[in-house]
Each structure stands twice: as C-alpha cells, then as structure tokens.
Amino acid sequence: LLLSGNSIGDDGVVALAGNPHLRRLEALDLGGNDFGDKGARALLDSPHLGKLKNLNVGGNQVGPTVSAQLAERFEMSVTDEVP
C-alpha cells in the first residue's frame, strides 16, 4: 500500500493501524507523512499488521528506539531514510 507523501500525521497512522482490513497487507509505504513516535507506536501495537514484511517510515520523525522496535516487531528491516 503506497501512501507516501500524504502528510497524514500521527492521527492518520493511528487510524490506519486500527483498520482490520489490513490484516493481509504485506507492504506499507508511509514515507513523508509527518508522523512521529505516536503513529509508529500505533503500528507496533496493531493486531492487524501481522503479515507485514516491508515497511517504509522514512522522512518522518520516528526516533531510533521506536524504529528499532518496529524492526523487531515485524522481524524485518524498516526503512527509515528517504530513498
């Protein structure tokens, strides 16, 4: 799901992470969406993103600790830099 550059902010990421229709989602590009640790924590806590394999959070204000938690939660490399 390509959502980069939409400036959805923390509230948008929280809403997205709470959507049960994402349970089959394997790739999510949230680059450049003006969110920080609050939105990233919603991704961490989401029960709907269990199949996610590719996540881009680059160009946002996600701190290194939460970024590392994302990588651990989803057992993958999390892109935190704008390509």
PDB file of N, CA and C in Angstrom:
ATOM      1  N   LEU A   1       0.854  -1.165   0.000  1.00  0.00           N
ATOM      2  CA  LEU A   1       0.000   0.000   0.000  1.00  0.00           C
ATOM      3  C   LEU A   1       0.896   1.222   0.000  1.00  0.00           C
ATOM      4  N   LEU A   2       0.800   2.025  -1.023  1.00  0.00           N
ATOM      5  CA  LEU A   2       1.649   3.209  -1.183  1.00  0.00           C
ATOM      6  C   LEU A   2       0.900   4.445  -0.702  1.00  0.00           C
ATOM      7  N   LEU A   3       1.320   4.964   0.428  1.00  0.00           N
ATOM      8  CA  LEU A   3       0.702   6.158   1.000  1.00  0.00           C
ATOM      9  C   LEU A   3       1.725   7.261   1.254  1.00  0.00           C
ATOM     10  N   SER A   4       2.869   7.192   0.629  1.00  0.00           N
ATOM     11  CA  SER A   4       3.929   8.170   0.887  1.00  0.00           C
ATOM     12  C   SER A   4       3.521   9.565   0.450  1.00  0.00           C
ATOM     13  N   GLY A   5       4.036  10.549   1.204  1.00  0.00           N
ATOM     14  CA  GLY A   5       3.858  11.953   0.855  1.00  0.00           C
ATOM     15  C   GLY A   5       2.459  12.496   1.037  1.00  0.00           C
ATOM     16  N   ASN A   6       1.665  11.908   1.897  1.00  0.00           N
ATOM     17  CA  ASN A   6       0.298  12.377   2.106  1.00  0.00           C
ATOM     18  C   ASN A   6       0.103  13.187   3.379  1.00  0.00           C
ATOM     19  N   SER A   7       1.145  13.324   4.172  1.00  0.00           N
ATOM     20  CA  SER A   7       1.093  14.107   5.415  1.00  0.00           C
ATOM     21  C   SER A   7      -0.097  13.740   6.292  1.00  0.00           C
ATOM     22  N   ILE A   8      -0.305  12.446   6.494  1.00  0.00           N
ATOM     23  CA  ILE A   8      -1.454  12.010   7.293  1.00  0.00           C
ATOM     24  C   ILE A   8      -1.228  12.186   8.791  1.00  0.00           C
ATOM     25  N   GLY A   9       0.010  12.377   9.202  1.00  0.00           N
ATOM     26  CA  GLY A   9       0.315  12.643  10.597  1.00  0.00           C
ATOM     27  C   GLY A   9       0.053  11.465  11.512  1.00  0.00           C
ATOM     28  N   ASP A  10       0.268  11.711  12.800  1.00  0.00           N
ATOM     29  CA  ASP A  10       0.080  10.663  13.804  1.00  0.00           C
ATOM     30  C   ASP A  10      -1.357  10.142  13.808  1.00  0.00           C
ATOM     31  N   ASP A  11      -2.325  11.047  13.735  1.00  0.00           N
ATOM     32  CA  ASP A  11      -3.728  10.617  13.798  1.00  0.00           C
ATOM     33  C   ASP A  11      -4.099   9.725  12.618  1.00  0.00           C
ATOM     34  N   GLY A  12      -3.580  10.026  11.447  1.00  0.00           N
ATOM     35  CA  GLY A  12      -3.844   9.199  10.281  1.00  0.00           C
ATOM     36  C   GLY A  12      -3.226   7.817  10.399  1.00  0.00           C
ATOM     37  N   VAL A  13      -2.012   7.751  10.933  1.00  0.00           N
ATOM     38  CA  VAL A  13      -1.346   6.453  11.109  1.00  0.00           C
ATOM     39  C   VAL A  13      -2.069   5.639  12.184  1.00  0.00           C
ATOM     40  N   VAL A  14      -2.524   6.295  13.240  1.00  0.00           N
ATOM     41  CA  VAL A  14      -3.286   5.604  14.285  1.00  0.00           C
ATOM     42  C   VAL A  14      -4.556   5.006  13.683  1.00  0.00           C
ATOM     43  N   ALA A  15      -5.260   5.785  12.868  1.00  0.00           N
ATOM     44  CA  ALA A  15      -6.482   5.284  12.222  1.00  0.00           C
ATOM     45  C   ALA A  15      -6.168   4.124  11.283  1.00  0.00           C
ATOM     46  N   LEU A  16      -5.114   4.259  10.516  1.00  0.00           N
ATOM     47  CA  LEU A  16      -4.714   3.212   9.582  1.00  0.00           C
ATOM     48  C   LEU A  16      -4.363   1.922  10.324  1.00  0.00           C
ATOM     49  N   ALA A  17      -3.583   2.043  11.376  1.00  0.00           N
ATOM     50  CA  ALA A  17      -3.158   0.872  12.148  1.00  0.00           C
ATOM     51  C   ALA A  17      -4.338   0.156  12.798  1.00  0.00           C
ATOM     52  N   GLY A  18      -5.418   0.873  13.031  1.00  0.00           N
ATOM     53  CA  GLY A  18      -6.597   0.286  13.644  1.00  0.00           C
ATOM     54  C   GLY A  18      -7.565  -0.347  12.662  1.00  0.00           C
ATOM     55  N   ASN A  19      -7.221  -0.340  11.391  1.00  0.00           N
ATOM     56  CA  ASN A  19      -8.122  -0.853  10.360  1.00  0.00           C
ATOM     57  C   ASN A  19      -7.970  -2.369  10.198  1.00  0.00           C
ATOM     58  N   PRO A  20      -9.010  -3.143  10.505  1.00  0.00           N
ATOM     59  CA  PRO A  20      -8.907  -4.602  10.401  1.00  0.00           C
ATOM     60  C   PRO A  20      -8.790  -5.109   8.963  1.00  0.00           C
ATOM     61  N   HIS A  21      -9.073  -4.269   7.985  1.00  0.00           N
ATOM     62  CA  HIS A  21      -8.965  -4.684   6.581  1.00  0.00           C
ATOM     63  C   HIS A  21      -7.512  -4.814   6.122  1.00  0.00           C
ATOM     64  N   LEU A  22      -6.570  -4.446   6.975  1.00  0.00           N
ATOM     65  CA  LEU A  22      -5.149  -4.516   6.616  1.00  0.00           C
ATOM     66  C   LEU A  22      -4.504  -5.831   7.037  1.00  0.00           C
ATOM     67  N   ARG A  23      -5.266  -6.772   7.490  1.00  0.00           N
ATOM     68  CA  ARG A  23      -4.684  -7.999   8.042  1.00  0.00           C
ATOM     69  C   ARG A  23      -3.902  -8.826   7.030  1.00  0.00           C
ATOM     70  N   ARG A  24      -4.111  -8.628   5.740  1.00  0.00           N
ATOM     71  CA  ARG A  24      -3.353  -9.349   4.715  1.00  0.00           C
ATOM     72  C   ARG A  24      -2.252  -8.493   4.082  1.00  0.00           C
ATOM     73  N   LEU A  25      -2.121  -7.275   4.545  1.00  0.00           N
ATOM     74  CA  LEU A  25      -1.154  -6.340   3.967  1.00  0.00           C
ATOM     75  C   LEU A  25       0.277  -6.818   4.187  1.00  0.00           C
ATOM     76  N   GLU A  26       1.083  -6.816   3.113  1.00  0.00           N
ATOM     77  CA  GLU A  26       2.476  -7.244   3.206  1.00  0.00           C
ATOM     78  C   GLU A  26       3.461  -6.099   3.039  1.00  0.00           C
ATOM     79  N   ALA A  27       3.046  -4.998   2.424  1.00  0.00           N
ATOM     80  CA  ALA A  27       3.939  -3.859   2.212  1.00  0.00           C
ATOM     81  C   ALA A  27       3.180  -2.564   2.496  1.00  0.00           C
ATOM     82  N   LEU A  28       3.849  -1.657   3.211  1.00  0.00           N
ATOM     83  CA  LEU A  28       3.239  -0.385   3.577  1.00  0.00           C
ATOM     84  C   LEU A  28       4.289   0.711   3.489  1.00  0.00           C
ATOM     85  N   ASP A  29       4.050   1.681   2.626  1.00  0.00           N
ATOM     86  CA  ASP A  29       4.959   2.814   2.456  1.00  0.00           C
ATOM     87  C   ASP A  29       4.311   4.048   3.062  1.00  0.00           C
ATOM     88  N   LEU A  30       4.845   4.467   4.197  1.00  0.00           N
ATOM     89  CA  LEU A  30       4.354   5.648   4.900  1.00  0.00           C
ATOM     90  C   LEU A  30       5.395   6.764   4.911  1.00  0.00           C
ATOM     91  N   GLY A  31       6.310   6.742   3.958  1.00  0.00           N
ATOM     92  CA  GLY A  31       7.352   7.769   3.892  1.00  0.00           C
ATOM     93  C   GLY A  31       6.771   9.159   3.707  1.00  0.00           C
ATOM     94  N   GLY A  32       7.357  10.132   4.397  1.00  0.00           N
ATOM     95  CA  GLY A  32       6.973  11.532   4.232  1.00  0.00           C
ATOM     96  C   GLY A  32       5.551  11.838   4.648  1.00  0.00           C
ATOM     97  N   ASN A  33       5.130  11.302   5.773  1.00  0.00           N
ATOM     98  CA  ASN A  33       3.758  11.523   6.220  1.00  0.00           C
ATOM     99  C   ASN A  33       3.649  12.314   7.516  1.00  0.00           C
ATOM    100  N   ASP A  34       4.717  12.941   7.934  1.00  0.00           N
ATOM    101  CA  ASP A  34       4.699  13.863   9.064  1.00  0.00           C
ATOM    102  C   ASP A  34       4.156  13.236  10.352  1.00  0.00           C
ATOM    103  N   PHE A  35       4.649  12.028  10.668  1.00  0.00           N
ATOM    104  CA  PHE A  35       4.269  11.423  11.933  1.00  0.00           C
ATOM    105  C   PHE A  35       5.513  11.075  12.729  1.00  0.00           C
ATOM    106  N   GLY A  36       5.307  10.845  14.002  1.00  0.00           N
ATOM    107  CA  GLY A  36       6.420  10.535  14.887  1.00  0.00           C
ATOM    108  C   GLY A  36       6.184   9.252  15.656  1.00  0.00           C
ATOM    109  N   ASP A  37       6.692   9.239  16.877  1.00  0.00           N
ATOM    110  CA  ASP A  37       6.631   8.027  17.682  1.00  0.00           C
ATOM    111  C   ASP A  37       5.200   7.599  18.006  1.00  0.00           C
ATOM    112  N   LYS A  38       4.276   8.550  18.153  1.00  0.00           N
ATOM    113  CA  LYS A  38       2.883   8.187  18.456  1.00  0.00           C
ATOM    114  C   LYS A  38       2.301   7.311  17.344  1.00  0.00           C
ATOM    115  N   GLY A  39       2.461   7.729  16.105  1.00  0.00           N
ATOM    116  CA  GLY A  39       1.965   6.938  14.977  1.00  0.00           C
ATOM    117  C   GLY A  39       2.702   5.614  14.844  1.00  0.00           C
ATOM    118  N   ALA A  40       4.020   5.663  15.039  1.00  0.00           N
ATOM    119  CA  ALA A  40       4.819   4.441  14.933  1.00  0.00           C
ATOM    120  C   ALA A  40       4.429   3.440  16.014  1.00  0.00           C
ATOM    121  N   ARG A  41       4.126   3.931  17.198  1.00  0.00           N
ATOM    122  CA  ARG A  41       3.688   3.024  18.273  1.00  0.00           C
ATOM    123  C   ARG A  41       2.343   2.382  17.937  1.00  0.00           C
ATOM    124  N   ALA A  42       1.492   3.104  17.229  1.00  0.00           N
ATOM    125  CA  ALA A  42       0.220   2.517  16.793  1.00  0.00           C
ATOM    126  C   ALA A  42       0.472   1.356  15.833  1.00  0.00           C
ATOM    127  N   LEU A  43       1.480   1.489  14.973  1.00  0.00           N
ATOM    128  CA  LEU A  43       1.853   0.388  14.087  1.00  0.00           C
ATOM    129  C   LEU A  43       2.363  -0.787  14.909  1.00  0.00           C
ATOM    130  N   LEU A  44       3.165  -0.491  15.912  1.00  0.00           N
ATOM    131  CA  LEU A  44       3.699  -1.535  16.792  1.00  0.00           C
ATOM    132  C   LEU A  44       2.583  -2.302  17.496  1.00  0.00           C
ATOM    133  N   ASP A  45       1.580  -1.586  17.941  1.00  0.00           N
ATOM    134  CA  ASP A  45       0.517  -2.183  18.748  1.00  0.00           C
ATOM    135  C   ASP A  45      -0.614  -2.781  17.920  1.00  0.00           C
ATOM    136  N   SER A  46      -0.599  -2.560  16.616  1.00  0.00           N
ATOM    137  CA  SER A  46      -1.700  -3.015  15.776  1.00  0.00           C
ATOM    138  C   SER A  46      -1.766  -4.540  15.682  1.00  0.00           C
ATOM    139  N   PRO A  47      -2.935  -5.101  15.943  1.00  0.00           N
ATOM    140  CA  PRO A  47      -3.110  -6.536  15.757  1.00  0.00           C
ATOM    141  C   PRO A  47      -3.388  -6.909  14.301  1.00  0.00           C
ATOM    142  N   HIS A  48      -3.496  -5.899  13.431  1.00  0.00           N
ATOM    143  CA  HIS A  48      -3.901  -6.115  12.038  1.00  0.00           C
ATOM    144  C   HIS A  48      -2.735  -6.182  11.054  1.00  0.00           C
ATOM    145  N   LEU A  49      -1.518  -6.025  11.520  1.00  0.00           N
ATOM    146  CA  LEU A  49      -0.373  -5.946  10.609  1.00  0.00           C
ATOM    147  C   LEU A  49       0.564  -7.142  10.738  1.00  0.00           C
ATOM    148  N   GLY A  50       0.029  -8.271  11.087  1.00  0.00           N
ATOM    149  CA  GLY A  50       0.836  -9.462  11.310  1.00  0.00           C
ATOM    150  C   GLY A  50       1.537 -10.010  10.080  1.00  0.00           C
ATOM    151  N   LYS A  51       1.056  -9.711   8.893  1.00  0.00           N
ATOM    152  CA  LYS A  51       1.672 -10.222   7.667  1.00  0.00           C
ATOM    153  C   LYS A  51       2.606  -9.204   7.011  1.00  0.00           C
ATOM    154  N   LEU A  52       2.780  -8.056   7.632  1.00  0.00           N
ATOM    155  CA  LEU A  52       3.602  -7.001   7.060  1.00  0.00           C
ATOM    156  C   LEU A  52       5.064  -7.433   6.961  1.00  0.00           C
ATOM    157  N   LYS A  53       5.642  -7.299   5.762  1.00  0.00           N
ATOM    158  CA  LYS A  53       7.031  -7.694   5.514  1.00  0.00           C
ATOM    159  C   LYS A  53       7.904  -6.514   5.095  1.00  0.00           C
ATOM    160  N   ASN A  54       7.290  -5.457   4.596  1.00  0.00           N
ATOM    161  CA  ASN A  54       8.035  -4.315   4.076  1.00  0.00           C
ATOM    162  C   ASN A  54       7.365  -3.048   4.563  1.00  0.00           C
ATOM    163  N   LEU A  55       8.098  -2.252   5.342  1.00  0.00           N
ATOM    164  CA  LEU A  55       7.557  -1.034   5.923  1.00  0.00           C
ATOM    165  C   LEU A  55       8.540   0.109   5.702  1.00  0.00           C
ATOM    166  N   ASN A  56       8.055   1.205   5.131  1.00  0.00           N
ATOM    167  CA  ASN A  56       8.866   2.410   4.960  1.00  0.00           C
ATOM    168  C   ASN A  56       8.287   3.507   5.835  1.00  0.00           C
ATOM    169  N   VAL A  57       9.085   3.973   6.785  1.00  0.00           N
ATOM    170  CA  VAL A  57       8.695   5.098   7.634  1.00  0.00           C
ATOM    171  C   VAL A  57       9.665   6.268   7.454  1.00  0.00           C
ATOM    172  N   GLY A  58      10.402   6.275   6.357  1.00  0.00           N
ATOM    173  CA  GLY A  58      11.384   7.330   6.090  1.00  0.00           C
ATOM    174  C   GLY A  58      10.743   8.690   5.922  1.00  0.00           C
ATOM    175  N   GLY A  59      11.493   9.722   6.253  1.00  0.00           N
ATOM    176  CA  GLY A  59      11.010  11.083   6.074  1.00  0.00           C
ATOM    177  C   GLY A  59       9.990  11.497   7.119  1.00  0.00           C
ATOM    178  N   ASN A  60       9.961  10.792   8.237  1.00  0.00           N
ATOM    179  CA  ASN A  60       9.074  11.125   9.342  1.00  0.00           C
ATOM    180  C   ASN A  60       9.930  11.414  10.571  1.00  0.00           C
ATOM    181  N   GLN A  61       9.308  11.604  11.697  1.00  0.00           N
ATOM    182  CA  GLN A  61      10.043  11.922  12.919  1.00  0.00           C
ATOM    183  C   GLN A  61      10.044  10.755  13.900  1.00  0.00           C
ATOM    184  N   VAL A  62      10.233   9.554  13.382  1.00  0.00           N
ATOM    185  CA  VAL A  62      10.284   8.367  14.240  1.00  0.00           C
ATOM    186  C   VAL A  62      11.683   8.267  14.837  1.00  0.00           C
ATOM    187  N   GLY A  63      11.729   8.195  16.147  1.00  0.00           N
ATOM    188  CA  GLY A  63      13.009   8.118  16.837  1.00  0.00           C
ATOM    189  C   GLY A  63      13.679   6.773  16.652  1.00  0.00           C
ATOM    190  N   PRO A  64      14.982   6.709  16.913  1.00  0.00           N
ATOM    191  CA  PRO A  64      15.737   5.466  16.701  1.00  0.00           C
ATOM    192  C   PRO A  64      15.265   4.302  17.568  1.00  0.00           C
ATOM    193  N   THR A  65      14.822   4.575  18.779  1.00  0.00           N
ATOM    194  CA  THR A  65      14.354   3.499  19.658  1.00  0.00           C
ATOM    195  C   THR A  65      13.087   2.864  19.103  1.00  0.00           C
ATOM    196  N   VAL A  66      12.133   3.693  18.703  1.00  0.00           N
ATOM    197  CA  VAL A  66      10.871   3.178  18.172  1.00  0.00           C
ATOM    198  C   VAL A  66      11.100   2.527  16.812  1.00  0.00           C
ATOM    199  N   SER A  67      11.993   3.080  16.020  1.00  0.00           N
ATOM    200  CA  SER A  67      12.324   2.476  14.730  1.00  0.00           C
ATOM    201  C   SER A  67      12.891   1.069  14.929  1.00  0.00           C
ATOM    202  N   ALA A  68      13.746   0.907  15.917  1.00  0.00           N
ATOM    203  CA  ALA A  68      14.302  -0.419  16.225  1.00  0.00           C
ATOM    204  C   ALA A  68      13.207  -1.369  16.706  1.00  0.00           C
ATOM    205  N   GLN A  69      12.263  -0.848  17.471  1.00  0.00           N
ATOM    206  CA  GLN A  69      11.139  -1.670  17.926  1.00  0.00           C
ATOM    207  C   GLN A  69      10.280  -2.119  16.748  1.00  0.00           C
ATOM    208  N   LEU A  70      10.078  -1.237  15.770  1.00  0.00           N
ATOM    209  CA  LEU A  70       9.338  -1.617  14.560  1.00  0.00           C
ATOM    210  C   LEU A  70      10.042  -2.768  13.847  1.00  0.00           C
ATOM    211  N   ALA A  71      11.359  -2.638  13.700  1.00  0.00           N
ATOM    212  CA  ALA A  71      12.126  -3.683  13.013  1.00  0.00           C
ATOM    213  C   ALA A  71      12.008  -5.013  13.753  1.00  0.00           C
ATOM    214  N   GLU A  72      12.036  -4.959  15.077  1.00  0.00           N
ATOM    215  CA  GLU A  72      11.915  -6.184  15.868  1.00  0.00           C
ATOM    216  C   GLU A  72      10.501  -6.759  15.791  1.00  0.00           C
ATOM    217  N   ARG A  73       9.510  -5.916  15.903  1.00  0.00           N
ATOM    218  CA  ARG A  73       8.099  -6.353  15.897  1.00  0.00           C
ATOM    219  C   ARG A  73       7.742  -7.050  14.593  1.00  0.00           C
ATOM    220  N   PHE A  74       8.219  -6.490  13.493  1.00  0.00           N
ATOM    221  CA  PHE A  74       7.862  -7.037  12.193  1.00  0.00           C
ATOM    222  C   PHE A  74       8.941  -7.959  11.639  1.00  0.00           C
ATOM    223  N   GLU A  75       9.982  -8.235  12.450  1.00  0.00           N
ATOM    224  CA  GLU A  75      11.066  -9.144  12.076  1.00  0.00           C
ATOM    225  C   GLU A  75      11.597  -8.853  10.681  1.00  0.00           C
ATOM    226  N   MET A  76      11.955  -7.609  10.464  1.00  0.00           N
ATOM    227  CA  MET A  76      12.406  -7.168   9.151  1.00  0.00           C
ATOM    228  C   MET A  76      13.234  -5.918   9.295  1.00  0.00           C
ATOM    229  N   SER A  77      13.771  -5.477   8.200  1.00  0.00           N
ATOM    230  CA  SER A  77      14.430  -4.177   8.162  1.00  0.00           C
ATOM    231  C   SER A  77      13.378  -3.127   7.881  1.00  0.00           C
ATOM    232  N   VAL A  78      13.392  -2.082   8.678  1.00  0.00           N
ATOM    233  CA  VAL A  78      12.471  -0.973   8.493  1.00  0.00           C
ATOM    234  C   VAL A  78      13.239   0.162   7.837  1.00  0.00           C
ATOM    235  N   THR A  79      12.746   0.649   6.725  1.00  0.00           N
ATOM    236  CA  THR A  79      13.384   1.763   6.050  1.00  0.00           C
ATOM    237  C   THR A  79      13.028   3.045   6.788  1.00  0.00           C
ATOM    238  N   ASP A  80      14.054   3.746   7.266  1.00  0.00           N
ATOM    239  CA  ASP A  80      13.773   4.993   7.952  1.00  0.00           C
ATOM    240  C   ASP A  80      14.478   6.176   7.295  1.00  0.00           C
ATOM    241  N   GLU A  81      14.899   5.962   6.066  1.00  0.00           N
ATOM    242  CA  GLU A  81      15.511   7.038   5.293  1.00  0.00           C
ATOM    243  C   GLU A  81      14.762   7.195   3.986  1.00  0.00           C
ATOM    244  N   VAL A  82      14.660   8.405   3.520  1.00  0.00           N
ATOM    245  CA  VAL A  82      14.008   8.648   2.234  1.00  0.00           C
ATOM    246  C   VAL A  82      14.922   8.127   1.132  1.00  0.00           C
ATOM    247  N   PRO A  83      14.410   7.287   0.242  1.00  0.00           N
ATOM    248  CA  PRO A  83      15.264   6.722  -0.825  1.00  0.00           C
ATOM    249  C   PRO A  83      15.783   7.785  -1.774  1.00  0.00           C
TER     250      PRO A  83
END
